[in-house]
Coordinates of N, CA and C in Angstrom, one line a residue:
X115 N 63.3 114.9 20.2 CA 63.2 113.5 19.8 C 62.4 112.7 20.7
X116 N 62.3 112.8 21.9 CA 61.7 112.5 23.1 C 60.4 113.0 23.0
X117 N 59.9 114.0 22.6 CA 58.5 114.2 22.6 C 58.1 113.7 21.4
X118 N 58.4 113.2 20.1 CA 58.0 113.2 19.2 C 57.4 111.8 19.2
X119 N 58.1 110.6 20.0 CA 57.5 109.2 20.4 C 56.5 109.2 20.8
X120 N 56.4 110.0 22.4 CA 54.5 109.7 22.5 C 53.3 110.1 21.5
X121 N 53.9 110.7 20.8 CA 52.8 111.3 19.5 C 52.8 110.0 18.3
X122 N 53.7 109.3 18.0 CA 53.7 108.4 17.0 C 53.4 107.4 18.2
X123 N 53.0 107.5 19.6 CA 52.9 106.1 20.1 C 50.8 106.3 19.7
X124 N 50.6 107.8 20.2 CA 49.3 108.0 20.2 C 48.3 107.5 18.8
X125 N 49.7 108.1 18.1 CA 48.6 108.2 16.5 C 48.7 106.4 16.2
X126 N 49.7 106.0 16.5 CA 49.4 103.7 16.1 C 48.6 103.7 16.9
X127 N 48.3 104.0 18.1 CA 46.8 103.7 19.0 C 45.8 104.2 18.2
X128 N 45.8 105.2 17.9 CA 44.2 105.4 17.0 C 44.2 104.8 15.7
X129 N 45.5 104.4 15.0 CA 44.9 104.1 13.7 C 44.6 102.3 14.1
X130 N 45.2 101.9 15.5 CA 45.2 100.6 15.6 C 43.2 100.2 15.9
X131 N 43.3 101.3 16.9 CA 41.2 101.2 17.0 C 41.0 101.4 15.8
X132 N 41.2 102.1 15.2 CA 40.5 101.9 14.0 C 40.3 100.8 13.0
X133 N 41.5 100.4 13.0 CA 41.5 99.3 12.0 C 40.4 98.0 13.1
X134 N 40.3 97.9 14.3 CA 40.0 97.0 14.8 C 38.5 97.4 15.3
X135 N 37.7 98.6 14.9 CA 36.9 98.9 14.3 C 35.8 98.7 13.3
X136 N 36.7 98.7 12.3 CA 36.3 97.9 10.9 C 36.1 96.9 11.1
X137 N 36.9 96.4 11.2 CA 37.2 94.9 11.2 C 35.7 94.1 12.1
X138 N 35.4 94.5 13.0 CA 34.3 94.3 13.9 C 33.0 94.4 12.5
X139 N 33.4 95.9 12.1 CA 32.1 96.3 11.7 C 32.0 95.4 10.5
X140 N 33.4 94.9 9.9 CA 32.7 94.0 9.1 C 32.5 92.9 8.9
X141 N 32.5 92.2 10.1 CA 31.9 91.1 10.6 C 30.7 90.9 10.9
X142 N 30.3 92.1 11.3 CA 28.8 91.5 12.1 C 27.6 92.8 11.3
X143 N 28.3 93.7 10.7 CA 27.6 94.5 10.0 C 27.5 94.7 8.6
X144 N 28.6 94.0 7.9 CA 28.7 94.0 6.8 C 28.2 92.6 5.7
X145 N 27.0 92.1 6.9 CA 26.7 90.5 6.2 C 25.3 91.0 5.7
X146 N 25.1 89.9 4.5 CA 23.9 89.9 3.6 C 22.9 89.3 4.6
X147 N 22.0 90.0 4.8 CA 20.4 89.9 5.3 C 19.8 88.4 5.2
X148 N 19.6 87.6 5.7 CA 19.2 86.0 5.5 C 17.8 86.2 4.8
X149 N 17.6 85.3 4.0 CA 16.4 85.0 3.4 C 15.5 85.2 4.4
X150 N 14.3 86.0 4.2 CA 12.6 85.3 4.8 C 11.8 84.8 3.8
X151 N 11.2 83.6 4.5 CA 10.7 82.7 3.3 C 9.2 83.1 3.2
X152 N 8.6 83.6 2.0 CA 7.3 84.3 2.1 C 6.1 82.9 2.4
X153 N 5.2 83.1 3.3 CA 4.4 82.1 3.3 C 3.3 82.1 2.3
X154 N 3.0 80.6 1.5 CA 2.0 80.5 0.6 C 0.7 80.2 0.9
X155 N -0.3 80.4 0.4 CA -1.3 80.3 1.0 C -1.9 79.0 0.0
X156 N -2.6 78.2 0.9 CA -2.6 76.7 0.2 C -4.0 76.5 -0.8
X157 N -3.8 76.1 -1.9 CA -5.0 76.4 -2.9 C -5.7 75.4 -2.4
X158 N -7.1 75.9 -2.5 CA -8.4 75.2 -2.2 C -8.1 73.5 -3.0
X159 N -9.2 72.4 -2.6 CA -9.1 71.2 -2.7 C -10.5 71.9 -4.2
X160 N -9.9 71.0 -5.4 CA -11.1 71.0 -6.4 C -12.2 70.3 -5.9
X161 N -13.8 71.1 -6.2 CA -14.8 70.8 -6.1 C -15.3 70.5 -7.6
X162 N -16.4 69.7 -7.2 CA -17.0 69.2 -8.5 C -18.0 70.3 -9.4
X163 N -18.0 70.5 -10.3 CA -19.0 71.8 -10.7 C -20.5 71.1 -10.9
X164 N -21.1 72.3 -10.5 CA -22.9 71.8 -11.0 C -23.3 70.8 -11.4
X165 N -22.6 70.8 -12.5 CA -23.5 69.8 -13.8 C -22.8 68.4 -13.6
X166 N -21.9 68.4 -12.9 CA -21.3 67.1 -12.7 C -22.1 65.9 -12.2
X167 N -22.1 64.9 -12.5 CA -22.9 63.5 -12.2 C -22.1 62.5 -12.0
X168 N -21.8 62.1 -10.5 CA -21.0 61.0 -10.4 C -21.5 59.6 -10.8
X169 N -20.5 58.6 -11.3 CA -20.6 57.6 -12.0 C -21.0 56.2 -11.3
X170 N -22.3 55.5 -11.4 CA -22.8 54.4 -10.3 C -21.7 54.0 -10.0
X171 N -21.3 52.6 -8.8 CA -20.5 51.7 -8.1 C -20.9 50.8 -9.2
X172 N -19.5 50.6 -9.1 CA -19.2 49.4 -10.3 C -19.8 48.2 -9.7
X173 N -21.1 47.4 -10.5 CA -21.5 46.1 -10.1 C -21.0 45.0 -11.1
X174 N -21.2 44.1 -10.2 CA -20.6 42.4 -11.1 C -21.5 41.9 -11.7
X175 N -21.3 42.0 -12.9 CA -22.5 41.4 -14.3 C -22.5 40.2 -14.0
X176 N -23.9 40.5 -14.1 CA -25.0 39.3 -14.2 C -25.0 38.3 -14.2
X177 N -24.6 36.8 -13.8 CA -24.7 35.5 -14.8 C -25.8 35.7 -15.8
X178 N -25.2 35.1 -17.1 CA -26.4 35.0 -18.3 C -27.7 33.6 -18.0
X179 N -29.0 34.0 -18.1 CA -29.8 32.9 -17.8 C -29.7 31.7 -18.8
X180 N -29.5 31.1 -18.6 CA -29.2 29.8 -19.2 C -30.5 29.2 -20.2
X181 N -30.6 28.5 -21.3 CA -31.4 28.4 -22.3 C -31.7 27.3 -21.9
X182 N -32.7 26.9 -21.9 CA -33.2 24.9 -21.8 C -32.5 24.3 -23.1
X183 N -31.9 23.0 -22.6 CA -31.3 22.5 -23.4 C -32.7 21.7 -24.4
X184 N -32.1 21.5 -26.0 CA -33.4 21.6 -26.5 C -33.4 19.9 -27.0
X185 N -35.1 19.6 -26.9 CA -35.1 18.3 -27.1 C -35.3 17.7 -28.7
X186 N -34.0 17.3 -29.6 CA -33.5 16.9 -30.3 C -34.4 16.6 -31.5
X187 N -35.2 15.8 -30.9 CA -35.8 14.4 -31.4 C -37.4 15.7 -31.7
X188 N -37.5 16.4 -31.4 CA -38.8 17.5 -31.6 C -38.4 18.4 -32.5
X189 N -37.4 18.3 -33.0 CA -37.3 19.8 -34.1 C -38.2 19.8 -34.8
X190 N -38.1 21.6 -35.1 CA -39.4 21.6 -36.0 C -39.6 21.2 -37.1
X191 N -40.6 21.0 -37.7 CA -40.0 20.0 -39.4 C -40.2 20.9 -40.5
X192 N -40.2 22.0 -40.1 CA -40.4 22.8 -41.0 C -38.6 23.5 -41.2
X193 N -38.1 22.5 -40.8 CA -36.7 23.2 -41.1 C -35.6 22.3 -41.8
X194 N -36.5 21.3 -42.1 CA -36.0 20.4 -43.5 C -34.8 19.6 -43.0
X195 N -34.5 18.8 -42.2 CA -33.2 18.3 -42.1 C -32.6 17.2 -42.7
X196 N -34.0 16.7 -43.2 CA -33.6 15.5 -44.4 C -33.3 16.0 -45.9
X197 N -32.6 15.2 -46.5 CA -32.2 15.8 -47.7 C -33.1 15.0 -48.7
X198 N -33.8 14.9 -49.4 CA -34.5 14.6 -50.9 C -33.6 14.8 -51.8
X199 N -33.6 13.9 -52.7 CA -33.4 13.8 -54.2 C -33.4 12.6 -55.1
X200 N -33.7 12.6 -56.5 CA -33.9 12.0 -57.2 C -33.1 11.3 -57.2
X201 N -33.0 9.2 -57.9 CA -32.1 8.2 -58.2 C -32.8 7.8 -59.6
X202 N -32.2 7.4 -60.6 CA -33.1 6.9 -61.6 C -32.0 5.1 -61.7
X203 N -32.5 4.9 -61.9 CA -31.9 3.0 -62.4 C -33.0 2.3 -63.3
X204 N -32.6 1.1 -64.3 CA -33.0 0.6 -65.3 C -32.5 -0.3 -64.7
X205 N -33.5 -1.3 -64.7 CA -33.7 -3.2 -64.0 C -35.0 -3.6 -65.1
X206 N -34.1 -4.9 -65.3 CA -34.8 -6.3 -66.2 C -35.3 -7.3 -65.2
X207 N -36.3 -8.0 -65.7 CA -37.0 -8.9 -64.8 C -37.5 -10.0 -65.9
X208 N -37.1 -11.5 -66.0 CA -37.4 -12.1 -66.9 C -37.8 -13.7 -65.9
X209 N -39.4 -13.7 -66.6 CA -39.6 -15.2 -65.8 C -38.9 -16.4 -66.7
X210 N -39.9 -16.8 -65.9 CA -39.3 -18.6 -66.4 C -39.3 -18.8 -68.0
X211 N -38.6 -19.5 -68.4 CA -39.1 -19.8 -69.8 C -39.7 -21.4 -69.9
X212 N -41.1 -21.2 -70.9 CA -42.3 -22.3 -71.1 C -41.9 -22.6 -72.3
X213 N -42.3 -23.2 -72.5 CA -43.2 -23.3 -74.2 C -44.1 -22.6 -74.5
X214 N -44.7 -22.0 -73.9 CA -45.4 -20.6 -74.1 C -44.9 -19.5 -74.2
X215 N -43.7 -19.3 -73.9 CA -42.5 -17.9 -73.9 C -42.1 -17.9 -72.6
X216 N -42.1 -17.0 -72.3 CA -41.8 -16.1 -71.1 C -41.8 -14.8 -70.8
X217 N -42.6 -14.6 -69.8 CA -42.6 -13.2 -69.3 C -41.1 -12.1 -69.1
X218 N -41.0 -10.7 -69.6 CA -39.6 -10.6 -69.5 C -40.2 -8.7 -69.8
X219 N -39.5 -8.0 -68.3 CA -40.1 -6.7 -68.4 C -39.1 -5.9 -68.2
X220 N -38.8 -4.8 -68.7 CA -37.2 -3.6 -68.6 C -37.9 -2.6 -67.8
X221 N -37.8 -1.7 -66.7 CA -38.4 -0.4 -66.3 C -37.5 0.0 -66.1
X222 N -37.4 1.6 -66.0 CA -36.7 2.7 -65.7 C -37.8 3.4 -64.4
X223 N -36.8 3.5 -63.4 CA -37.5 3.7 -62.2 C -36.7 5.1 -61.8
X224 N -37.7 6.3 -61.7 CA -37.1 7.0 -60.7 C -37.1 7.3 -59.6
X225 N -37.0 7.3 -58.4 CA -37.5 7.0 -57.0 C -36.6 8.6 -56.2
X226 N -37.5 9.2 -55.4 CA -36.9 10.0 -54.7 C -36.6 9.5 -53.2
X227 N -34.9 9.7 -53.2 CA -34.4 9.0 -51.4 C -34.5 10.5 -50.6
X228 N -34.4 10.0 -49.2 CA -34.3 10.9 -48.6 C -33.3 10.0 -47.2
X229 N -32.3 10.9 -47.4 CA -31.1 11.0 -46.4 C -31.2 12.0 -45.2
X230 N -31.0 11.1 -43.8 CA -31.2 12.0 -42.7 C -30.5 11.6 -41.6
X231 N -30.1 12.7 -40.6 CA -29.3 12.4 -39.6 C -30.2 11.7 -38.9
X232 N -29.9 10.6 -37.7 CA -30.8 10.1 -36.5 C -30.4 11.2 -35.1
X233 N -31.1 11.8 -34.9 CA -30.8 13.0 -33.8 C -31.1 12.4 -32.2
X234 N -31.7 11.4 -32.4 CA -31.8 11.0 -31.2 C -30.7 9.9 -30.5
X235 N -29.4 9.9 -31.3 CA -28.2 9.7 -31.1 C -26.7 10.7 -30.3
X236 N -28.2 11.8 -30.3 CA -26.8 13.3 -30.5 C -26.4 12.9 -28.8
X237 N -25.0 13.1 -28.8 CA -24.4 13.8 -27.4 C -24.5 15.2 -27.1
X238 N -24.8 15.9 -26.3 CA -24.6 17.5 -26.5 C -23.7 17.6 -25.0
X239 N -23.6 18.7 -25.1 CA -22.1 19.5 -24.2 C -22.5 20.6 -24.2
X240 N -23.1 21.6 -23.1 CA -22.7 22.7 -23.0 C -22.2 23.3 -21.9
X241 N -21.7 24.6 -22.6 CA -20.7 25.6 -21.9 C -21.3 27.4 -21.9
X242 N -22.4 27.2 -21.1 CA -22.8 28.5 -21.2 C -24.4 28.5 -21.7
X243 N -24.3 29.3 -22.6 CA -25.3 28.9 -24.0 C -24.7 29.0 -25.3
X244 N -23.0 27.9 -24.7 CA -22.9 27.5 -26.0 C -22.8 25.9 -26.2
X245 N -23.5 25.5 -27.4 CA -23.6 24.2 -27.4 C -22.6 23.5 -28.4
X246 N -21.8 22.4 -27.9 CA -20.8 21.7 -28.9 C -21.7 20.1 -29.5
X247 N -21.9 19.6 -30.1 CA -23.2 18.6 -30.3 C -22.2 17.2 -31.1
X248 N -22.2 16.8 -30.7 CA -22.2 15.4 -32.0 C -23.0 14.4 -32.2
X249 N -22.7 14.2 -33.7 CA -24.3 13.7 -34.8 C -23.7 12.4 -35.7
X250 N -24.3 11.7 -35.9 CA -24.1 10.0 -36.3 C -24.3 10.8 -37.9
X251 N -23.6 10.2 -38.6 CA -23.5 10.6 -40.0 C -24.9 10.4 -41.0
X252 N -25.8 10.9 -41.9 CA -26.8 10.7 -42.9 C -26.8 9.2 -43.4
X253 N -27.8 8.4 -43.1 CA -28.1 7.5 -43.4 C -29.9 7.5 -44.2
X254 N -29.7 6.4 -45.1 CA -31.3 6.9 -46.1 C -32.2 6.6 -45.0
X255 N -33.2 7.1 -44.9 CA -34.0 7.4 -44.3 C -35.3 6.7 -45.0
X256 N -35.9 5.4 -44.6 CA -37.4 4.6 -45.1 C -36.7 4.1 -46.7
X257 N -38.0 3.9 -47.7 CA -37.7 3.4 -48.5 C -37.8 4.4 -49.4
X258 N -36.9 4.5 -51.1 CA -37.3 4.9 -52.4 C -38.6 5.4 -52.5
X259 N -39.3 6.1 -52.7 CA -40.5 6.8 -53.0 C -40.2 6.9 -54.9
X260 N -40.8 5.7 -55.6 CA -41.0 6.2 -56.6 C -41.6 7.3 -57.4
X261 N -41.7 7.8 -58.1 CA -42.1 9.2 -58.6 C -42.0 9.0 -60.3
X262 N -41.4 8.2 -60.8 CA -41.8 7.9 -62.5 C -40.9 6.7 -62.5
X263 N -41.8 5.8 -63.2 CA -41.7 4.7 -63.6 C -42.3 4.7 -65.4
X264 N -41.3 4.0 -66.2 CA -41.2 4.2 -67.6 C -40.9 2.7 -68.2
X265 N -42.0 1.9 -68.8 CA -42.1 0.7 -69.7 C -41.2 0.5 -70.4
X266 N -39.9 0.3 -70.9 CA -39.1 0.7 -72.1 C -38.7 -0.6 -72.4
X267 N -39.1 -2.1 -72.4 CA -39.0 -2.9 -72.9 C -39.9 -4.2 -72.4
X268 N -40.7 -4.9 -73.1 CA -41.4 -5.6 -72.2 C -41.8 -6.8 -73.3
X269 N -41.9 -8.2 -73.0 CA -42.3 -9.4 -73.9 C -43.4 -10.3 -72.8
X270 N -44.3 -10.9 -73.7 CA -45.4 -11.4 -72.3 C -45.5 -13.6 -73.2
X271 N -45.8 -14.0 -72.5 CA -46.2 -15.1 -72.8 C -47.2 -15.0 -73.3
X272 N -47.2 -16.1 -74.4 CA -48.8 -16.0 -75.3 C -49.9 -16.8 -74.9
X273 N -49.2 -17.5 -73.6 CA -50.6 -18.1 -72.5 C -50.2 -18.0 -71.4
X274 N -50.6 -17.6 -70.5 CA -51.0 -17.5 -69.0 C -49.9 -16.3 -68.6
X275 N -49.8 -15.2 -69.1 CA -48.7 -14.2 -68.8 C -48.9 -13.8 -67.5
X276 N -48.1 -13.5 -67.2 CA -47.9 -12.9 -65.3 C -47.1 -12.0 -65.5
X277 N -47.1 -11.0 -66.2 CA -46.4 -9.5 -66.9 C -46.6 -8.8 -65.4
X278 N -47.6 -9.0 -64.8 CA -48.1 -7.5 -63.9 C -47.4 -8.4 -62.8
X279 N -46.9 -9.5 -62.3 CA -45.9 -9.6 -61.7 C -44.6 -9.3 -61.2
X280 N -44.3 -9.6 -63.0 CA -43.1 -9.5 -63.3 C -42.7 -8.0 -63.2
X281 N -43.6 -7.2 -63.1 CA -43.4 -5.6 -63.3 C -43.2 -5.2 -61.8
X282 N -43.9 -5.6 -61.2 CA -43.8 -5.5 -59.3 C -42.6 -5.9 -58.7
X283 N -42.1 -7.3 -59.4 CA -41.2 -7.3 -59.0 C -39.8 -6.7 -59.5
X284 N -39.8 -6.3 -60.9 CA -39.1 -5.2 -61.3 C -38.9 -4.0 -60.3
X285 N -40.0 -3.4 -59.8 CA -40.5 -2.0 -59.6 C -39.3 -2.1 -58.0
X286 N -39.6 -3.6 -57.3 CA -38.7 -4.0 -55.8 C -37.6 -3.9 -56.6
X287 N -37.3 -4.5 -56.8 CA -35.9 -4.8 -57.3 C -35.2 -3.2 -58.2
X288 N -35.7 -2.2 -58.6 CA -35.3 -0.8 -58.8 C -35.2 -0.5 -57.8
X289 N -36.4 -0.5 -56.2 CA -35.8 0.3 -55.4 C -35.0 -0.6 -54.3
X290 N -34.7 -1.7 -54.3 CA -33.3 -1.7 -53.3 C -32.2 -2.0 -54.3
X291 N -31.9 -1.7 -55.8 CA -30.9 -1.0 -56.2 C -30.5 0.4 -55.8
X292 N -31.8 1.2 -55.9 CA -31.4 2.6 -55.6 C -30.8 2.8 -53.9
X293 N -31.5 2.4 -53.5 CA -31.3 1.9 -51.4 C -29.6 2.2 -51.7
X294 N -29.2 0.8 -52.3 CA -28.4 0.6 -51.6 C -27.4 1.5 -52.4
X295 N -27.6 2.0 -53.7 CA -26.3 2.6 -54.2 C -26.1 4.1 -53.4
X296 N -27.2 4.6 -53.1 CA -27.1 5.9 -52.0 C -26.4 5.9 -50.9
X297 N -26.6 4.3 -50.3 CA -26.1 3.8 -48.7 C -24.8 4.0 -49.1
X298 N -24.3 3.4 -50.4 CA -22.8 3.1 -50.6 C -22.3 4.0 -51.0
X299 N -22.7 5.6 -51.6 CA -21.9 6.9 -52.1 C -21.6 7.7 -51.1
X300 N -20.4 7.8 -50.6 CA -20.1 8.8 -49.4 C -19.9 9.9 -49.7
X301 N -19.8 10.0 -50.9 CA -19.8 11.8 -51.2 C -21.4 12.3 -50.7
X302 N -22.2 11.7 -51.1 CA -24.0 11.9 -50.9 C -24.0 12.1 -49.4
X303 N -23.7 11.0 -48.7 CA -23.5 11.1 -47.5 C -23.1 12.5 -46.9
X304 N -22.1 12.6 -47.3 CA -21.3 14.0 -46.6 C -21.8 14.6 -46.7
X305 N -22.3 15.5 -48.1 CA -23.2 16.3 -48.1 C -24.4 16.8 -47.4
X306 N -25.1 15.5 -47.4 CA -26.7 15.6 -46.5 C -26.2 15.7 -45.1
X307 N -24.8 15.4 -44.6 CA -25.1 15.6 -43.0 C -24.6 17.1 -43.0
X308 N -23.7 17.5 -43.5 CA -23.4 19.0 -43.7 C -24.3 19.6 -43.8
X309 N -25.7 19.8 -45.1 CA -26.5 20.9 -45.1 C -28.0 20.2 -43.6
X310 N -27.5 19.0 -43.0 CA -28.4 18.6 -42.3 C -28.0 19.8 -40.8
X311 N -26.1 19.3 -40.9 CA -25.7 19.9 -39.4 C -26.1 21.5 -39.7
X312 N -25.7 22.2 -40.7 CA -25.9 23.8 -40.9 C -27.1 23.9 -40.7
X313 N -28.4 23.3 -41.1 CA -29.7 24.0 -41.0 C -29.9 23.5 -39.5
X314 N -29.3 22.7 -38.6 CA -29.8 22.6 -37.8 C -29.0 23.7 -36.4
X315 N -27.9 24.3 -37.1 CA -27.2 25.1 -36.4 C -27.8 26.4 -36.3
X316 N -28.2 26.7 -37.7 CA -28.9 28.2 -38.0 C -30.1 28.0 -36.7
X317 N -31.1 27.0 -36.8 CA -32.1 26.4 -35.9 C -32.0 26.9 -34.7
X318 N -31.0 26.3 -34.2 CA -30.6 26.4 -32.3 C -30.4 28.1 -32.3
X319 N -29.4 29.0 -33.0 CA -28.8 29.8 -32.7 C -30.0 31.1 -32.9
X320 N -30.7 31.3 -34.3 CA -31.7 32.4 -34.7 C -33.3 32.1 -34.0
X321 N -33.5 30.6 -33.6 CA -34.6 30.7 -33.2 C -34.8 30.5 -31.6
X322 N -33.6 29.5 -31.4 CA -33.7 29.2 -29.9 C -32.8 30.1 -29.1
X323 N -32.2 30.9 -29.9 CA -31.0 32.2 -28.9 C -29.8 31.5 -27.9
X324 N -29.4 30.0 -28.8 CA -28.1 30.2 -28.5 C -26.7 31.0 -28.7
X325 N -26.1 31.2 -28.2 CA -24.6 32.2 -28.5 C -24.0 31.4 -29.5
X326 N -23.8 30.2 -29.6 CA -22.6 29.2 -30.6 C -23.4 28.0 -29.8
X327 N -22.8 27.2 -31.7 CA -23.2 25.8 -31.8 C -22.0 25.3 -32.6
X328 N -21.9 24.4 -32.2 CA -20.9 23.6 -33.1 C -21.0 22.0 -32.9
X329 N -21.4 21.6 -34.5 CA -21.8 20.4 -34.7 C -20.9 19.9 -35.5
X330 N -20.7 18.4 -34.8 CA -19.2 17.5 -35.4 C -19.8 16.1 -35.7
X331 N -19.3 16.0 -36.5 CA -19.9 13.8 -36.8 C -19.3 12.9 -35.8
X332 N -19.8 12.1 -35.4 CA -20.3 11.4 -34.1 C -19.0 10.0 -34.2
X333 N -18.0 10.4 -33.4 CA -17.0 9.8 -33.9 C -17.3 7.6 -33.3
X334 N -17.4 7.0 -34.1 CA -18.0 5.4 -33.7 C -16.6 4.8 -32.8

């Protein structure tokens, strides 16, 4: 019984190294291998290819050269800014009465007016080469220009007639009826300064190369 202890003392010593063997070994030998980080090799910087053509430095546009402002009162006249058209009126003219009769004449007068802006009133304003303008409204322009004159009732004294008077002064007296009924139709008016301001707009913009025009009636 006595010998059989140191033999069970020997064999717990070896199996005790042993176990404390392992145990070692699998601490320090039984670990997973650490990462090594593979090094990348850095891609080249893009170059431009051949055919490539770099794009000018951005420059600051131009100021636009400025148009001479245009003098008003010179437009060309071949761009019509007066308006023409026919008035027709029937006026009596009766002289004195004699004992010889009296002179007594009816005409039918037709007279061509002509309505036009006064441009040498304009204000202008601009902003560039664009022009804002204002214009004094169509007023008749000179006198009635007769163009048919028609007899259609006439009586003369049977001594010393003065018919060819009486007809002259008929002929006045048709045209400052016509004057003044044009002066006083404001639809006529509007009209003539409208197709006056438009042809004078087309004018500035297609011939003289302004950008915008804008023409307003000339506030009094």
């Amino acid at each position: 019984m006595m010998e059989q202890r140191p033999i069970q003392w020997l064999v717990s010593g070896v199996v005790a190294l042993a176990i404390i063997g392992l145990l070692v070994f699998i601490n320090s030998g039984w670990r997973s291998p650490a990462p090594v980080a593979t090094p990348v090799a850095a891609e080249p910087w893009p170059t431009s290819p051949p055919t490539f053509t770099p794009l000018p430095p951005t420059q600051a546009a131009a100021a636009p050269t400025l148009i001479p402002l245009p003098d008003l009162r010179r437009v060309d006249p071949s761009i019509e800014l007066a308006i023409k058209f026919p008035v027709t009126t029937v006026t009596t003219v009766s002289g004195a009465q004699s004992f010889f009769g009296r002179d007594e004449i009816t005409l039918k007068v037709t007279a061509e007016v002509r309505l036009a802006v006064d441009l040498s009133q304009a204000q202008i304003r601009r902003d560039g080469n664009a022009l804002f303008i204002q214009l004094p409204r169509a007023t008749v322009s000179g006198e009635p220009n007769p163009i048919e004159i028609e007899v259609i009732g006439e009586s003369r004294r049977w001594l010393g007639s003065q018919i060819t008077a009486a007809q002259n002064q008929a002929l006045a007296q048709a045209r400052a009826d016509i004057k003044q009924r044009v002066a006083g139709d404001q639809g006529l008016i509007s009209i003539a300064g409208e197709v006056a301001y438009r042809r004078l707009e087309r004018w500035l913009i297609d011939d003289l190369g302004f950008s915008r025009v804008v023409i307003e009636p000339l506030t009094p």
